């Protein structure tokens, strides 16, 4: 007998509590359910169920085998679904949560292009620096920047890296001088990013063969919007530590100057996260692939 089919019958009999109930659910005869279970027991050489006329109970081995069968059947269904995906297109609602600024400038354009490509796909996008919970808030996908905390049942894929740069306006540097090394930053006013009232985000600097160096910036300006920080820096209010893609045009125009040219820049990770599942929905997989392909180019 087909082993996968017998596993499916066995799992159904355990889930429903009897051969008779499994037979009705699977539209087969009661004796056929028994044949499938006996086939597995003969193949394995061990009893899976202790059966009487009134009840059935899993043996210790049967309980462990039942759990493994569920995993195997889920993986088989996922494999079949992958084949079906090849002949379909994404459809339905894709709910994504992302940081407000990074989401608006980098992520949303990629997802809008995907929606134009697939007319049956609906987008429900939340742009907020609040850390939403994938399961509790019902999101298919979350975009996160920076370090990720350990979270059970969540899969993460890095889709981009933000090249971070310290910058300042020429007007600020004429008055206060230019920092030549990381230690000089302590003598300067910083424009500080604070996310939703949380602790101040440190400035990070890569060091070859050594741990990342963290600097806690000090300054009298604290903002929770990266564009506002870039504007304040351009207005000569202090140093800023910002993604290269955000300040590139300002630097090319001479409004801001990139500092510490001999210091390797820190690469700030950007991840896509989704709940662990035997089969990743096509709409989620295509969105993650699109972001991984497009974001590094747009942020270079």
PDB file of C-alpha atoms in Angstrom:
ATOM      1  CA  UNK A   1       0.000   0.000   0.000  1.00  0.00           C
ATOM      2  CA  UNK A   2       1.120   3.581  -0.594  1.00  0.00           C
ATOM      3  CA  UNK A   3       3.054   4.671   2.489  1.00  0.00           C
ATOM      4  CA  UNK A   4       2.015   8.348   2.401  1.00  0.00           C
ATOM      5  CA  UNK A   5      -1.630   7.365   1.969  1.00  0.00           C
ATOM      6  CA  UNK A   6      -1.372   4.969   4.902  1.00  0.00           C
ATOM      7  CA  UNK A   7       0.236   7.709   7.023  1.00  0.00           C
ATOM      8  CA  UNK A   8      -2.615  10.068   6.142  1.00  0.00           C
ATOM      9  CA  UNK A   9      -5.216   7.429   7.113  1.00  0.00           C
ATOM     10  CA  UNK A  10      -3.385   6.707  10.376  1.00  0.00           C
ATOM     11  CA  UNK A  11      -3.206  10.401  11.300  1.00  0.00           C
ATOM     12  CA  UNK A  12      -6.898  10.869  10.485  1.00  0.00           C
ATOM     13  CA  UNK A  13      -7.847   7.872  12.645  1.00  0.00           C
ATOM     14  CA  UNK A  14      -5.865   9.305  15.567  1.00  0.00           C
ATOM     15  CA  UNK A  15      -7.260  12.823  15.085  1.00  0.00           C
ATOM     16  CA  UNK A  16     -10.874  11.635  14.946  1.00  0.00           C
ATOM     17  CA  UNK A  17     -10.524   8.962  17.624  1.00  0.00           C
ATOM     18  CA  UNK A  18     -11.766   5.897  15.694  1.00  0.00           C
ATOM     19  CA  UNK A  19     -11.451   3.927  12.478  1.00  0.00           C
ATOM     20  CA  UNK A  20     -15.153   4.449  11.780  1.00  0.00           C
ATOM     21  CA  UNK A  21     -14.918   8.237  11.987  1.00  0.00           C
ATOM     22  CA  UNK A  22     -11.798   8.234   9.777  1.00  0.00           C
ATOM     23  CA  UNK A  23     -13.596   6.027   7.237  1.00  0.00           C
ATOM     24  CA  UNK A  24     -16.481   8.498   6.987  1.00  0.00           C
ATOM     25  CA  UNK A  25     -14.146  11.501   6.677  1.00  0.00           C
ATOM     26  CA  UNK A  26     -12.023   9.815   3.995  1.00  0.00           C
ATOM     27  CA  UNK A  27     -14.966   8.150   2.216  1.00  0.00           C
ATOM     28  CA  UNK A  28     -13.512   4.647   2.515  1.00  0.00           C
ATOM     29  CA  UNK A  29     -14.658   1.541   4.343  1.00  0.00           C
ATOM     30  CA  UNK A  30     -13.816   0.857   7.982  1.00  0.00           C
ATOM     31  CA  UNK A  31     -11.867  -2.321   7.110  1.00  0.00           C
ATOM     32  CA  UNK A  32      -9.780  -0.299   4.618  1.00  0.00           C
ATOM     33  CA  UNK A  33      -8.722   2.077   7.412  1.00  0.00           C
ATOM     34  CA  UNK A  34      -7.636  -0.965   9.411  1.00  0.00           C
ATOM     35  CA  UNK A  35      -5.653  -2.301   6.454  1.00  0.00           C
ATOM     36  CA  UNK A  36      -3.707   0.953   6.140  1.00  0.00           C
ATOM     37  CA  UNK A  37      -2.798   0.983   9.830  1.00  0.00           C
ATOM     38  CA  UNK A  38      -1.806  -2.693   9.809  1.00  0.00           C
ATOM     39  CA  UNK A  39       0.309  -2.067   6.710  1.00  0.00           C
ATOM     40  CA  UNK A  40       2.298   0.551   8.608  1.00  0.00           C
ATOM     41  CA  UNK A  41       2.661  -1.687  11.663  1.00  0.00           C
ATOM     42  CA  UNK A  42       3.901  -4.605   9.516  1.00  0.00           C
ATOM     43  CA  UNK A  43       6.376  -2.331   7.713  1.00  0.00           C
ATOM     44  CA  UNK A  44       7.667  -0.926  11.017  1.00  0.00           C
ATOM     45  CA  UNK A  45       7.497  -4.161  12.977  1.00  0.00           C
ATOM     46  CA  UNK A  46       5.885  -2.436  15.943  1.00  0.00           C
ATOM     47  CA  UNK A  47       2.351  -1.732  17.149  1.00  0.00           C
ATOM     48  CA  UNK A  48       1.036   1.818  16.723  1.00  0.00           C
ATOM     49  CA  UNK A  49      -2.385   1.491  18.356  1.00  0.00           C
ATOM     50  CA  UNK A  50      -3.819  -0.618  21.134  1.00  0.00           C
ATOM     51  CA  UNK A  51      -7.370  -1.337  19.972  1.00  0.00           C
ATOM     52  CA  UNK A  52     -10.448  -2.801  21.631  1.00  0.00           C
ATOM     53  CA  UNK A  53     -14.045  -2.896  20.438  1.00  0.00           C
ATOM     54  CA  UNK A  54     -14.750   0.322  22.332  1.00  0.00           C
ATOM     55  CA  UNK A  55     -11.588   2.429  22.207  1.00  0.00           C
ATOM     56  CA  UNK A  56      -8.150   2.876  20.757  1.00  0.00           C
ATOM     57  CA  UNK A  57      -5.002   4.294  22.340  1.00  0.00           C
ATOM     58  CA  UNK A  58      -1.652   5.193  20.870  1.00  0.00           C
ATOM     59  CA  UNK A  59       1.348   3.213  22.049  1.00  0.00           C
ATOM     60  CA  UNK A  60       4.401   5.216  23.147  1.00  0.00           C
ATOM     61  CA  UNK A  61       6.010   4.569  19.780  1.00  0.00           C
ATOM     62  CA  UNK A  62       2.718   5.265  18.025  1.00  0.00           C
ATOM     63  CA  UNK A  63       2.535   8.698  19.623  1.00  0.00           C
ATOM     64  CA  UNK A  64       6.050   9.601  18.421  1.00  0.00           C
ATOM     65  CA  UNK A  65       5.342   8.151  14.973  1.00  0.00           C
ATOM     66  CA  UNK A  66       2.085  10.114  14.743  1.00  0.00           C
ATOM     67  CA  UNK A  67       3.942  13.409  15.320  1.00  0.00           C
ATOM     68  CA  UNK A  68       6.508  12.575  12.641  1.00  0.00           C
ATOM     69  CA  UNK A  69       3.765  11.564  10.214  1.00  0.00           C
ATOM     70  CA  UNK A  70       2.124  14.973  10.643  1.00  0.00           C
ATOM     71  CA  UNK A  71       5.410  16.659   9.721  1.00  0.00           C
ATOM     72  CA  UNK A  72       5.951  14.413   6.697  1.00  0.00           C
ATOM     73  CA  UNK A  73       2.407  14.983   5.412  1.00  0.00           C
ATOM     74  CA  UNK A  74       2.711  18.750   5.873  1.00  0.00           C
ATOM     75  CA  UNK A  75       5.967  18.771   3.903  1.00  0.00           C
ATOM     76  CA  UNK A  76       4.368  16.674   1.159  1.00  0.00           C
ATOM     77  CA  UNK A  77       1.469  19.122   0.923  1.00  0.00           C
ATOM     78  CA  UNK A  78       3.931  22.006   0.781  1.00  0.00           C
ATOM     79  CA  UNK A  79       5.813  20.335  -2.069  1.00  0.00           C
ATOM     80  CA  UNK A  80       2.586  19.867  -4.004  1.00  0.00           C
ATOM     81  CA  UNK A  81       1.657  23.495  -3.365  1.00  0.00           C
ATOM     82  CA  UNK A  82       5.001  24.629  -4.800  1.00  0.00           C
ATOM     83  CA  UNK A  83       4.157  22.852  -8.038  1.00  0.00           C
ATOM     84  CA  UNK A  84       0.730  24.474  -8.094  1.00  0.00           C
ATOM     85  CA  UNK A  85       2.368  27.892  -7.611  1.00  0.00           C
ATOM     86  CA  UNK A  86       4.169  27.495 -10.925  1.00  0.00           C
ATOM     87  CA  UNK A  87       0.857  27.728 -12.754  1.00  0.00           C
ATOM     88  CA  UNK A  88      -0.789  30.479 -10.720  1.00  0.00           C
ATOM     89  CA  UNK A  89      -0.251  34.080  -9.754  1.00  0.00           C
ATOM     90  CA  UNK A  90      -0.399  35.751  -6.343  1.00  0.00           C
ATOM     91  CA  UNK A  91      -3.817  36.870  -5.260  1.00  0.00           C
ATOM     92  CA  UNK A  92      -5.577  38.113  -2.168  1.00  0.00           C
ATOM     93  CA  UNK A  93      -4.452  40.532   0.518  1.00  0.00           C
ATOM     94  CA  UNK A  94      -0.775  40.920   1.411  1.00  0.00           C
ATOM     95  CA  UNK A  95      -0.419  42.674   4.784  1.00  0.00           C
ATOM     96  CA  UNK A  96       3.009  44.205   5.411  1.00  0.00           C
ATOM     97  CA  UNK A  97       4.316  46.267   8.323  1.00  0.00           C
ATOM     98  CA  UNK A  98       7.489  48.344   7.922  1.00  0.00           C
ATOM     99  CA  UNK A  99       9.381  51.308   9.430  1.00  0.00           C
ATOM    100  CA  UNK A 100       7.775  54.568   8.313  1.00  0.00           C
ATOM    101  CA  UNK A 101      10.667  56.271   6.534  1.00  0.00           C
ATOM    102  CA  UNK A 102      12.462  53.233   5.130  1.00  0.00           C
ATOM    103  CA  UNK A 103       9.109  51.780   4.120  1.00  0.00           C
ATOM    104  CA  UNK A 104       7.920  54.904   2.327  1.00  0.00           C
ATOM    105  CA  UNK A 105      11.113  55.549   0.365  1.00  0.00           C
ATOM    106  CA  UNK A 106      12.453  52.042  -0.264  1.00  0.00           C
ATOM    107  CA  UNK A 107       9.963  49.235   0.396  1.00  0.00           C
ATOM    108  CA  UNK A 108       6.655  50.658  -0.830  1.00  0.00           C
ATOM    109  CA  UNK A 109       7.855  51.408  -4.410  1.00  0.00           C
ATOM    110  CA  UNK A 110       8.918  47.764  -4.798  1.00  0.00           C
ATOM    111  CA  UNK A 111       5.582  46.438  -3.532  1.00  0.00           C
ATOM    112  CA  UNK A 112       3.604  48.860  -5.725  1.00  0.00           C
ATOM    113  CA  UNK A 113       5.501  47.589  -8.759  1.00  0.00           C
ATOM    114  CA  UNK A 114       4.615  44.023  -7.720  1.00  0.00           C
ATOM    115  CA  UNK A 115       0.933  44.989  -7.421  1.00  0.00           C
ATOM    116  CA  UNK A 116       0.998  46.502 -10.903  1.00  0.00           C
ATOM    117  CA  UNK A 117       2.458  43.255 -12.224  1.00  0.00           C
ATOM    118  CA  UNK A 118      -0.181  41.062 -10.539  1.00  0.00           C
ATOM    119  CA  UNK A 119      -3.707  42.581 -10.726  1.00  0.00           C
ATOM    120  CA  UNK A 120      -5.199  39.991  -8.327  1.00  0.00           C
ATOM    121  CA  UNK A 121      -2.816  41.009  -5.526  1.00  0.00           C
ATOM    122  CA  UNK A 122      -4.111  43.415  -2.850  1.00  0.00           C
ATOM    123  CA  UNK A 123      -1.762  45.448  -0.643  1.00  0.00           C
ATOM    124  CA  UNK A 124      -2.463  46.421   2.970  1.00  0.00           C
ATOM    125  CA  UNK A 125       0.628  48.361   4.101  1.00  0.00           C
ATOM    126  CA  UNK A 126       1.348  49.795   7.548  1.00  0.00           C
ATOM    127  CA  UNK A 127       4.159  52.367   7.772  1.00  0.00           C
ATOM    128  CA  UNK A 128       5.005  52.789  11.432  1.00  0.00           C
ATOM    129  CA  UNK A 129       8.063  52.542  13.672  1.00  0.00           C
ATOM    130  CA  UNK A 130       5.994  50.527  16.146  1.00  0.00           C
ATOM    131  CA  UNK A 131       7.113  46.893  16.273  1.00  0.00           C
ATOM    132  CA  UNK A 132       3.951  45.039  15.272  1.00  0.00           C
ATOM    133  CA  UNK A 133       3.513  41.365  16.150  1.00  0.00           C
ATOM    134  CA  UNK A 134       3.126  39.171  13.059  1.00  0.00           C
ATOM    135  CA  UNK A 135       0.762  36.695  14.683  1.00  0.00           C
ATOM    136  CA  UNK A 136      -1.261  38.951  16.957  1.00  0.00           C
ATOM    137  CA  UNK A 137      -1.651  41.769  14.417  1.00  0.00           C
ATOM    138  CA  UNK A 138      -2.262  39.476  11.445  1.00  0.00           C
ATOM    139  CA  UNK A 139       0.602  40.544   9.169  1.00  0.00           C
ATOM    140  CA  UNK A 140       1.965  38.325   6.413  1.00  0.00           C
ATOM    141  CA  UNK A 141       5.322  40.094   6.336  1.00  0.00           C
ATOM    142  CA  UNK A 142       7.340  42.493   8.486  1.00  0.00           C
ATOM    143  CA  UNK A 143      10.303  44.581   7.401  1.00  0.00           C
ATOM    144  CA  UNK A 144      12.842  45.315  10.142  1.00  0.00           C
ATOM    145  CA  UNK A 145      16.076  47.309  10.185  1.00  0.00           C
ATOM    146  CA  UNK A 146      18.924  46.712  12.613  1.00  0.00           C
ATOM    147  CA  UNK A 147      19.527  43.816  14.975  1.00  0.00           C
ATOM    148  CA  UNK A 148      16.836  41.173  15.375  1.00  0.00           C
ATOM    149  CA  UNK A 149      15.894  39.682  18.715  1.00  0.00           C
ATOM    150  CA  UNK A 150      15.336  35.943  18.945  1.00  0.00           C
ATOM    151  CA  UNK A 151      11.705  35.074  18.300  1.00  0.00           C
ATOM    152  CA  UNK A 152      10.415  31.513  18.075  1.00  0.00           C
ATOM    153  CA  UNK A 153       8.412  30.557  15.017  1.00  0.00           C
ATOM    154  CA  UNK A 154       9.627  33.476  12.867  1.00  0.00           C
ATOM    155  CA  UNK A 155      11.773  33.197   9.731  1.00  0.00           C
ATOM    156  CA  UNK A 156      14.056  36.096   8.723  1.00  0.00           C
ATOM    157  CA  UNK A 157      15.782  36.787   5.415  1.00  0.00           C
ATOM    158  CA  UNK A 158      18.168  39.682   4.901  1.00  0.00           C
ATOM    159  CA  UNK A 159      16.977  41.689   1.903  1.00  0.00           C
ATOM    160  CA  UNK A 160      19.395  44.649   2.004  1.00  0.00           C
ATOM    161  CA  UNK A 161      22.118  46.439   3.963  1.00  0.00           C
ATOM    162  CA  UNK A 162      22.126  50.168   4.623  1.00  0.00           C
ATOM    163  CA  UNK A 163      25.523  51.839   4.237  1.00  0.00           C
ATOM    164  CA  UNK A 164      25.678  54.294   7.184  1.00  0.00           C
ATOM    165  CA  UNK A 165      27.599  57.562   6.949  1.00  0.00           C
ATOM    166  CA  UNK A 166      28.426  60.417   9.335  1.00  0.00           C
ATOM    167  CA  UNK A 167      27.741  63.739   7.673  1.00  0.00           C
ATOM    168  CA  UNK A 168      27.448  67.462   8.395  1.00  0.00           C
ATOM    169  CA  UNK A 169      26.865  70.752   6.617  1.00  0.00           C
ATOM    170  CA  UNK A 170      29.843  72.877   5.483  1.00  0.00           C
ATOM    171  CA  UNK A 171      28.502  75.712   7.657  1.00  0.00           C
ATOM    172  CA  UNK A 172      28.734  73.540  10.779  1.00  0.00           C
ATOM    173  CA  UNK A 173      32.255  72.350   9.933  1.00  0.00           C
ATOM    174  CA  UNK A 174      33.526  75.893   9.335  1.00  0.00           C
ATOM    175  CA  UNK A 175      32.603  76.787  12.922  1.00  0.00           C
ATOM    176  CA  UNK A 176      33.326  73.540  14.786  1.00  0.00           C
ATOM    177  CA  UNK A 177      35.967  71.850  12.656  1.00  0.00           C
ATOM    178  CA  UNK A 178      35.899  68.399  11.076  1.00  0.00           C
ATOM    179  CA  UNK A 179      36.243  65.184  13.113  1.00  0.00           C
ATOM    180  CA  UNK A 180      39.189  63.128  11.833  1.00  0.00           C
ATOM    181  CA  UNK A 181      38.593  59.942  13.832  1.00  0.00           C
ATOM    182  CA  UNK A 182      35.811  58.295  15.799  1.00  0.00           C
ATOM    183  CA  UNK A 183      37.113  59.601  19.123  1.00  0.00           C
ATOM    184  CA  UNK A 184      36.652  63.184  17.871  1.00  0.00           C
ATOM    185  CA  UNK A 185      32.864  62.731  17.697  1.00  0.00           C
ATOM    186  CA  UNK A 186      32.595  63.307  21.455  1.00  0.00           C
ATOM    187  CA  UNK A 187      33.600  66.951  20.890  1.00  0.00           C
ATOM    188  CA  UNK A 188      30.701  67.611  18.502  1.00  0.00           C
ATOM    189  CA  UNK A 189      26.967  68.184  18.667  1.00  0.00           C
ATOM    190  CA  UNK A 190      25.006  65.229  17.270  1.00  0.00           C
ATOM    191  CA  UNK A 191      21.476  65.175  15.939  1.00  0.00           C
ATOM    192  CA  UNK A 192      20.060  62.172  17.756  1.00  0.00           C
ATOM    193  CA  UNK A 193      17.586  59.622  16.422  1.00  0.00           C
ATOM    194  CA  UNK A 194      15.187  58.287  19.028  1.00  0.00           C
ATOM    195  CA  UNK A 195      12.589  55.736  17.915  1.00  0.00           C
ATOM    196  CA  UNK A 196       9.215  56.090  19.619  1.00  0.00           C
ATOM    197  CA  UNK A 197      10.662  57.312  22.886  1.00  0.00           C
ATOM    198  CA  UNK A 198      13.021  54.333  23.229  1.00  0.00           C
ATOM    199  CA  UNK A 199      16.634  54.639  24.268  1.00  0.00           C
ATOM    200  CA  UNK A 200      18.908  56.601  21.950  1.00  0.00           C
ATOM    201  CA  UNK A 201      20.150  54.516  19.045  1.00  0.00           C
ATOM    202  CA  UNK A 202      23.972  54.204  19.146  1.00  0.00           C
ATOM    203  CA  UNK A 203      26.141  55.052  16.157  1.00  0.00           C
ATOM    204  CA  UNK A 204      27.924  51.910  14.994  1.00  0.00           C
ATOM    205  CA  UNK A 205      31.319  51.673  13.316  1.00  0.00           C
ATOM    206  CA  UNK A 206      32.902  48.614  11.730  1.00  0.00           C
ATOM    207  CA  UNK A 207      36.398  47.601  12.837  1.00  0.00           C
ATOM    208  CA  UNK A 208      38.318  44.957  10.924  1.00  0.00           C
ATOM    209  CA  UNK A 209      38.835  41.857  13.038  1.00  0.00           C
ATOM    210  CA  UNK A 210      37.265  43.496  16.103  1.00  0.00           C
ATOM    211  CA  UNK A 211      33.775  43.928  17.566  1.00  0.00           C
ATOM    212  CA  UNK A 212      31.643  46.782  16.275  1.00  0.00           C
ATOM    213  CA  UNK A 213      32.362  50.065  18.040  1.00  0.00           C
ATOM    214  CA  UNK A 214      29.338  51.815  19.553  1.00  0.00           C
ATOM    215  CA  UNK A 215      29.146  55.549  20.163  1.00  0.00           C
ATOM    216  CA  UNK A 216      26.248  57.057  22.117  1.00  0.00           C
ATOM    217  CA  UNK A 217      25.662  60.433  20.431  1.00  0.00           C
ATOM    218  CA  UNK A 218      25.021  63.528  22.525  1.00  0.00           C
ATOM    219  CA  UNK A 219      23.215  66.629  21.379  1.00  0.00           C
ATOM    220  CA  UNK A 220      20.320  68.924  22.087  1.00  0.00           C
ATOM    221  CA  UNK A 221      18.238  67.791  19.093  1.00  0.00           C
ATOM    222  CA  UNK A 222      16.357  64.471  19.302  1.00  0.00           C
ATOM    223  CA  UNK A 223      14.113  63.474  16.398  1.00  0.00           C
ATOM    224  CA  UNK A 224      12.224  60.343  15.383  1.00  0.00           C
ATOM    225  CA  UNK A 225      12.217  61.075  11.627  1.00  0.00           C
ATOM    226  CA  UNK A 226      15.292  60.470   9.478  1.00  0.00           C
ATOM    227  CA  UNK A 227      14.363  63.070   6.855  1.00  0.00           C
ATOM    228  CA  UNK A 228      14.027  65.684   9.598  1.00  0.00           C
ATOM    229  CA  UNK A 229      17.468  64.713  10.898  1.00  0.00           C
ATOM    230  CA  UNK A 230      18.947  65.134   7.409  1.00  0.00           C
ATOM    231  CA  UNK A 231      17.274  68.537   7.093  1.00  0.00           C
ATOM    232  CA  UNK A 232      18.600  69.635  10.482  1.00  0.00           C
ATOM    233  CA  UNK A 233      22.098  68.500   9.551  1.00  0.00           C
ATOM    234  CA  UNK A 234      21.875  70.417   6.264  1.00  0.00           C
ATOM    235  CA  UNK A 235      20.856  73.475   8.318  1.00  0.00           C
ATOM    236  CA  UNK A 236      24.136  73.278  10.253  1.00  0.00           C
ATOM    237  CA  UNK A 237      22.708  71.973  13.535  1.00  0.00           C
ATOM    238  CA  UNK A 238      25.243  69.172  14.039  1.00  0.00           C
ATOM    239  CA  UNK A 239      26.541  65.817  12.886  1.00  0.00           C
ATOM    240  CA  UNK A 240      24.173  63.083  11.705  1.00  0.00           C
ATOM    241  CA  UNK A 241      24.593  59.327  11.226  1.00  0.00           C
ATOM    242  CA  UNK A 242      22.301  58.363   8.363  1.00  0.00           C
ATOM    243  CA  UNK A 243      21.860  55.816   5.558  1.00  0.00           C
ATOM    244  CA  UNK A 244      23.841  56.667   2.424  1.00  0.00           C
ATOM    245  CA  UNK A 245      20.788  56.297   0.183  1.00  0.00           C
ATOM    246  CA  UNK A 246      19.003  59.006   2.194  1.00  0.00           C
ATOM    247  CA  UNK A 247      21.763  61.636   2.042  1.00  0.00           C
ATOM    248  CA  UNK A 248      23.368  60.720  -1.296  1.00  0.00           C
ATOM    249  CA  UNK A 249      21.726  63.545  -3.258  1.00  0.00           C
ATOM    250  CA  UNK A 250      22.469  66.094  -0.535  1.00  0.00           C
ATOM    251  CA  UNK A 251      26.134  65.022  -0.487  1.00  0.00           C
ATOM    252  CA  UNK A 252      26.408  65.091  -4.284  1.00  0.00           C
ATOM    253  CA  UNK A 253      24.918  68.609  -4.233  1.00  0.00           C
ATOM    254  CA  UNK A 254      27.404  69.750  -1.553  1.00  0.00           C
ATOM    255  CA  UNK A 255      24.662  70.467   0.989  1.00  0.00           C
ATOM    256  CA  UNK A 256      26.187  67.824   3.277  1.00  0.00           C
ATOM    257  CA  UNK A 257      29.726  66.438   3.468  1.00  0.00           C
ATOM    258  CA  UNK A 258      30.530  62.795   4.222  1.00  0.00           C
ATOM    259  CA  UNK A 259      32.972  62.584   7.155  1.00  0.00           C
ATOM    260  CA  UNK A 260      35.545  60.045   8.388  1.00  0.00           C
ATOM    261  CA  UNK A 261      36.480  58.890   4.852  1.00  0.00           C
ATOM    262  CA  UNK A 262      39.124  56.445   6.150  1.00  0.00           C
ATOM    263  CA  UNK A 263      36.689  54.763   8.533  1.00  0.00           C
ATOM    264  CA  UNK A 264      34.889  51.653   7.170  1.00  0.00           C
ATOM    265  CA  UNK A 265      31.155  52.280   7.139  1.00  0.00           C
ATOM    266  CA  UNK A 266      28.798  50.136   9.139  1.00  0.00           C
ATOM    267  CA  UNK A 267      26.307  48.063   7.140  1.00  0.00           C
ATOM    268  CA  UNK A 268      22.892  48.189   8.806  1.00  0.00           C
ATOM    269  CA  UNK A 269      20.919  45.027   8.047  1.00  0.00           C
ATOM    270  CA  UNK A 270      17.367  45.074   6.697  1.00  0.00           C
ATOM    271  CA  UNK A 271      15.318  41.883   7.064  1.00  0.00           C
ATOM    272  CA  UNK A 272      12.015  40.506   5.896  1.00  0.00           C
ATOM    273  CA  UNK A 273      10.269  38.375   8.540  1.00  0.00           C
ATOM    274  CA  UNK A 274       7.348  35.977   8.324  1.00  0.00           C
ATOM    275  CA  UNK A 275       5.799  33.284  10.474  1.00  0.00           C
ATOM    276  CA  UNK A 276       7.240  29.801  10.058  1.00  0.00           C
ATOM    277  CA  UNK A 277       4.925  27.680   7.925  1.00  0.00           C
ATOM    278  CA  UNK A 278       5.228  24.404   5.970  1.00  0.00           C
ATOM    279  CA  UNK A 279       4.335  26.267   2.774  1.00  0.00           C
ATOM    280  CA  UNK A 280       5.201  29.915   2.265  1.00  0.00           C
ATOM    281  CA  UNK A 281       2.318  31.545   0.352  1.00  0.00           C
ATOM    282  CA  UNK A 282       3.191  32.591  -3.177  1.00  0.00           C
ATOM    283  CA  UNK A 283       2.326  36.246  -2.507  1.00  0.00           C
ATOM    284  CA  UNK A 284       4.799  36.375   0.402  1.00  0.00           C
ATOM    285  CA  UNK A 285       7.563  34.553  -1.443  1.00  0.00           C
ATOM    286  CA  UNK A 286       7.307  36.823  -4.484  1.00  0.00           C
ATOM    287  CA  UNK A 287       7.300  39.941  -2.289  1.00  0.00           C
ATOM    288  CA  UNK A 288      10.435  38.840  -0.410  1.00  0.00           C
ATOM    289  CA  UNK A 289      12.212  37.907  -3.653  1.00  0.00           C
ATOM    290  CA  UNK A 290      11.273  41.267  -5.198  1.00  0.00           C
ATOM    291  CA  UNK A 291      12.605  43.177  -2.188  1.00  0.00           C
ATOM    292  CA  UNK A 292      15.844  41.167  -2.099  1.00  0.00           C
ATOM    293  CA  UNK A 293      16.413  41.894  -5.791  1.00  0.00           C
ATOM    294  CA  UNK A 294      15.469  45.588  -5.851  1.00  0.00           C
ATOM    295  CA  UNK A 295      16.508  47.082  -2.513  1.00  0.00           C
ATOM    296  CA  UNK A 296      20.317  46.649  -2.788  1.00  0.00           C
ATOM    297  CA  UNK A 297      20.247  48.448  -6.155  1.00  0.00           C
ATOM    298  CA  UNK A 298      18.115  51.353  -4.968  1.00  0.00           C
ATOM    299  CA  UNK A 299      20.233  51.846  -1.836  1.00  0.00           C
ATOM    300  CA  UNK A 300      23.671  51.712  -3.472  1.00  0.00           C
TER     301      UNK A 300
END
